[in-house]
């Protein structure tokens, strides 16, 4: 069963492991996706559901993925195979998440490309000097042409460079250094937000939930966002946990990851929404939201050019630590199961992602006509992966860890082999066995209209 694979990379320090995990979780999901999903789904009610999902489904599923990863020290397929005698029947889930992780990278790296473009335009003073009226057009220009493709490919090249450099030093060091910086900058922007006229309207929108607005769509959206933001349901955290040390205290790591991740998302909301109401944007405009609102905020701040340059730079870094973790899912599969060298695995994975991301980038321009279920290719990829693949895989993982994996395995993992007590073990297993599967199934069936 659990095999000891000693040549595997291990994060050098405990803090490094947490930083890398938080680095995976904190990304565009918090700063770009969370605000726009909140805007689309009516504000406070969405956030309330989101927080409940993070606590009730997110933390337990993080623990489940951590257990599988650290207990088997292998990629997502091996994590199923080596954690229980009947694990091989669950390997199908592993294949699904490998494919879905690539699909997430297709649209994620396009947005990361925009952040590159915005960083460039910040440094050259374009963003800070822009008229509010021109912002929409600037965004359309940024996203509709070949520039979009070039930016996406540049970003993916940087992603490949980090991955080629190896897990431990590249990812761990960058996360350690830059995540705290991002946090500080978000706080500065928050303080700036406090001076805006729309502060009250923004905070009311965010924090005064109107529970009558909770529909099945809001629930599904909030659940998808919780999964997306915490990087769960994708084997991503499983792979990272396979690089954890023996004494990483999985329960604590899961809690701190969830807490920090949620804080960053809420801070992003506090930055965006007062500005949305101050400058008369519609909160419901979707993926363009952050990229339209932030330039106005920066444009009116003293020293806006500098702030916006630093901000977009950090956003690039936050995206990079997330795409690296997403890429690691397929790379660890290619190198361990298909026996490719790490270098070859990275190149193959990068090529596949680049091809799909190029098509996705063009869906804002020349390929704009392609629609899937009435959604653009970009929106469809986002919807299908976040709201369907992640919850389904989360369902499978909770059932598998709750019911199939032997108790000795799970208990060993949660207590670091008996070294620490873990008082929540019973509750955790109950939630994984019952609460997660029932909640995910109900929300899912409800949203597709079956109940
Ligand atoms: N959580 C990251 C973000 O918020 C994105 C991400 C990284 C992710 N790895 C993942 C999403 C695995 C789903 C599954 O930006």
mmCIF file of N, CA and C in Angstrom, residues 378-421:
data_model
loop_
_atom_site.group_PDB
_atom_site.id
_atom_site.type_symbol
_atom_site.label_atom_id
_atom_site.label_comp_id
_atom_site.label_asym_id
_atom_site.label_seq_id
_atom_site.Cartn_x
_atom_site.Cartn_y
_atom_site.Cartn_z
ATOM 1 N N UNK A 378 -14.497 30.242 -23.942
ATOM 2 C CA UNK A 378 -13.860 30.618 -22.682
ATOM 3 C C UNK A 378 -14.805 30.397 -21.498
ATOM 4 N N UNK A 379 -16.021 30.947 -21.606
ATOM 5 C CA UNK A 379 -16.975 30.800 -20.499
ATOM 6 C C UNK A 379 -17.371 29.345 -20.291
ATOM 7 N N UNK A 380 -17.481 28.599 -21.387
ATOM 8 C CA UNK A 380 -17.891 27.202 -21.273
ATOM 9 C C UNK A 380 -16.823 26.388 -20.541
ATOM 10 N N UNK A 381 -15.564 26.653 -20.872
ATOM 11 C CA UNK A 381 -14.484 25.922 -20.191
ATOM 12 C C UNK A 381 -14.510 26.210 -18.697
ATOM 13 N N UNK A 382 -14.667 27.491 -18.378
ATOM 14 C CA UNK A 382 -14.708 27.896 -16.981
ATOM 15 C C UNK A 382 -15.879 27.212 -16.268
ATOM 16 N N UNK A 383 -17.057 27.262 -16.905
ATOM 17 C CA UNK A 383 -18.250 26.710 -16.256
ATOM 18 C C UNK A 383 -18.130 25.190 -16.082
ATOM 19 N N UNK A 384 -17.760 24.512 -17.147
ATOM 20 C CA UNK A 384 -17.740 23.045 -17.086
ATOM 21 C C UNK A 384 -16.709 22.546 -16.071
ATOM 22 N N UNK A 385 -15.532 23.134 -16.088
ATOM 23 C CA UNK A 385 -14.520 22.643 -15.147
ATOM 24 C C UNK A 385 -14.889 22.997 -13.707
ATOM 25 N N UNK A 386 -15.237 24.262 -13.461
ATOM 26 C CA UNK A 386 -15.450 24.669 -12.069
ATOM 27 C C UNK A 386 -16.741 24.117 -11.494
ATOM 28 N N UNK A 387 -17.800 24.169 -12.282
ATOM 29 C CA UNK A 387 -19.098 23.817 -11.707
ATOM 30 C C UNK A 387 -19.490 22.357 -11.941
ATOM 31 N N UNK A 388 -18.799 21.659 -12.811
ATOM 32 C CA UNK A 388 -19.132 20.246 -13.025
ATOM 33 C C UNK A 388 -17.966 19.331 -12.636
ATOM 34 N N UNK A 389 -16.812 19.510 -13.281
ATOM 35 C CA UNK A 389 -15.706 18.573 -13.004
ATOM 36 C C UNK A 389 -15.231 18.641 -11.556
ATOM 37 N N UNK A 390 -15.021 19.860 -11.033
ATOM 38 C CA UNK A 390 -14.489 19.947 -9.669
ATOM 39 C C UNK A 390 -15.447 19.326 -8.655
ATOM 40 N N UNK A 391 -16.749 19.677 -8.680
ATOM 41 C CA UNK A 391 -17.639 19.041 -7.703
ATOM 42 C C UNK A 391 -17.728 17.522 -7.885
ATOM 43 N N UNK A 392 -17.748 17.054 -9.140
ATOM 44 C CA UNK A 392 -17.845 15.597 -9.328
ATOM 45 C C UNK A 392 -16.620 14.885 -8.768
ATOM 46 N N UNK A 393 -15.458 15.433 -9.070
ATOM 47 C CA UNK A 393 -14.243 14.803 -8.543
ATOM 48 C C UNK A 393 -14.207 14.935 -7.021
ATOM 49 N N UNK A 394 -14.697 16.062 -6.511
ATOM 50 C CA UNK A 394 -14.755 16.244 -5.053
ATOM 51 C C UNK A 394 -15.666 15.192 -4.430
ATOM 52 N N UNK A 395 -16.770 14.924 -5.113
ATOM 53 C CA UNK A 395 -17.688 13.888 -4.645
ATOM 54 C C UNK A 395 -16.979 12.538 -4.585
ATOM 55 N N UNK A 396 -16.286 12.209 -5.671
ATOM 56 C CA UNK A 396 -15.590 10.917 -5.715
ATOM 57 C C UNK A 396 -14.534 10.836 -4.611
ATOM 58 N N UNK A 397 -13.789 11.921 -4.427
ATOM 59 C CA UNK A 397 -12.713 11.887 -3.431
ATOM 60 C C UNK A 397 -13.292 11.739 -2.018
ATOM 61 N N UNK A 398 -14.396 12.448 -1.742
ATOM 62 C CA UNK A 398 -14.947 12.325 -0.392
ATOM 63 C C UNK A 398 -15.485 10.910 -0.156
ATOM 64 N N UNK A 399 -16.150 10.350 -1.163
ATOM 65 C CA UNK A 399 -16.657 8.983 -0.998
ATOM 66 C C UNK A 399 -15.500 8.003 -0.811
ATOM 67 N N UNK A 400 -14.484 8.184 -1.645
ATOM 68 C CA UNK A 400 -13.365 7.254 -1.610
ATOM 69 C C UNK A 400 -12.633 7.299 -0.260
ATOM 70 N N UNK A 401 -12.277 8.520 0.163
ATOM 71 C CA UNK A 401 -11.532 8.620 1.428
ATOM 72 C C UNK A 401 -12.437 8.270 2.617
ATOM 73 N N UNK A 402 -13.716 8.652 2.520
ATOM 74 C CA UNK A 402 -14.630 8.382 3.631
ATOM 75 C C UNK A 402 -14.959 6.903 3.788
ATOM 76 N N UNK A 403 -15.192 6.232 2.676
ATOM 77 C CA UNK A 403 -15.715 4.860 2.767
ATOM 78 C C UNK A 403 -14.728 3.767 2.402
ATOM 79 N N UNK A 404 -13.805 4.046 1.493
ATOM 80 C CA UNK A 404 -13.000 2.960 0.938
ATOM 81 C C UNK A 404 -11.613 2.857 1.584
ATOM 82 N N UNK A 405 -10.975 3.991 1.788
ATOM 83 C CA UNK A 405 -9.615 3.966 2.322
ATOM 84 C C UNK A 405 -9.640 3.424 3.762
ATOM 85 N N UNK A 406 -8.725 2.497 4.091
ATOM 86 C CA UNK A 406 -8.742 1.920 5.440
ATOM 87 C C UNK A 406 -8.542 2.984 6.519
ATOM 88 N N UNK A 407 -9.176 2.746 7.662
ATOM 89 C CA UNK A 407 -9.114 3.717 8.746
ATOM 90 C C UNK A 407 -7.675 3.955 9.205
ATOM 91 N N UNK A 408 -6.888 2.883 9.184
ATOM 92 C CA UNK A 408 -5.512 3.047 9.656
ATOM 93 C C UNK A 408 -4.778 4.101 8.836
ATOM 94 N N UNK A 409 -5.027 4.052 7.537
ATOM 95 C CA UNK A 409 -4.377 4.999 6.628
ATOM 96 C C UNK A 409 -4.775 6.432 6.958
ATOM 97 N N UNK A 410 -6.087 6.675 7.055
ATOM 98 C CA UNK A 410 -6.542 8.051 7.275
ATOM 99 C C UNK A 410 -6.112 8.538 8.658
ATOM 100 N N UNK A 411 -6.238 7.683 9.636
ATOM 101 C CA UNK A 411 -5.886 8.085 10.996
ATOM 102 C C UNK A 411 -4.396 8.409 11.099
ATOM 103 N N UNK A 412 -3.593 7.551 10.484
ATOM 104 C CA UNK A 412 -2.149 7.782 10.455
ATOM 105 C C UNK A 412 -1.816 9.127 9.843
ATOM 106 N N UNK A 413 -2.493 9.428 8.762
ATOM 107 C CA UNK A 413 -2.201 10.677 8.075
ATOM 108 C C UNK A 413 -2.601 11.882 8.921
ATOM 109 N N UNK A 414 -3.787 11.820 9.510
ATOM 110 C CA UNK A 414 -4.245 12.998 10.247
ATOM 111 C C UNK A 414 -3.470 13.211 11.544
ATOM 112 N N UNK A 415 -2.870 12.150 12.065
ATOM 113 C CA UNK A 415 -2.122 12.310 13.321
ATOM 114 C C UNK A 415 -0.614 12.242 13.095
ATOM 115 N N UNK A 416 -0.188 12.313 11.860
ATOM 116 C CA UNK A 416 1.238 12.158 11.533
ATOM 117 C C UNK A 416 1.801 10.896 12.170
ATOM 118 N N UNK A 417 1.135 9.784 11.918
ATOM 119 C CA UNK A 417 1.597 8.497 12.423
ATOM 120 C C UNK A 417 1.500 8.379 13.935
ATOM 121 N N UNK A 418 0.549 9.092 14.523
ATOM 122 C CA UNK A 418 0.348 9.005 15.970
ATOM 123 C C UNK A 418 1.167 10.026 16.752
ATOM 124 N N UNK A 419 1.945 10.850 16.052
ATOM 125 C CA UNK A 419 2.812 11.808 16.745
ATOM 126 C C UNK A 419 2.014 12.929 17.413
ATOM 127 N N UNK A 420 0.870 13.308 16.800
ATOM 128 C CA UNK A 420 0.038 14.366 17.373
ATOM 129 C C UNK A 420 -1.390 13.860 17.492
ATOM 130 N N UNK A 421 -2.100 14.293 18.506
ATOM 131 C CA UNK A 421 -3.515 13.916 18.544
ATOM 132 C C UNK A 421 -4.263 14.756 17.513
#
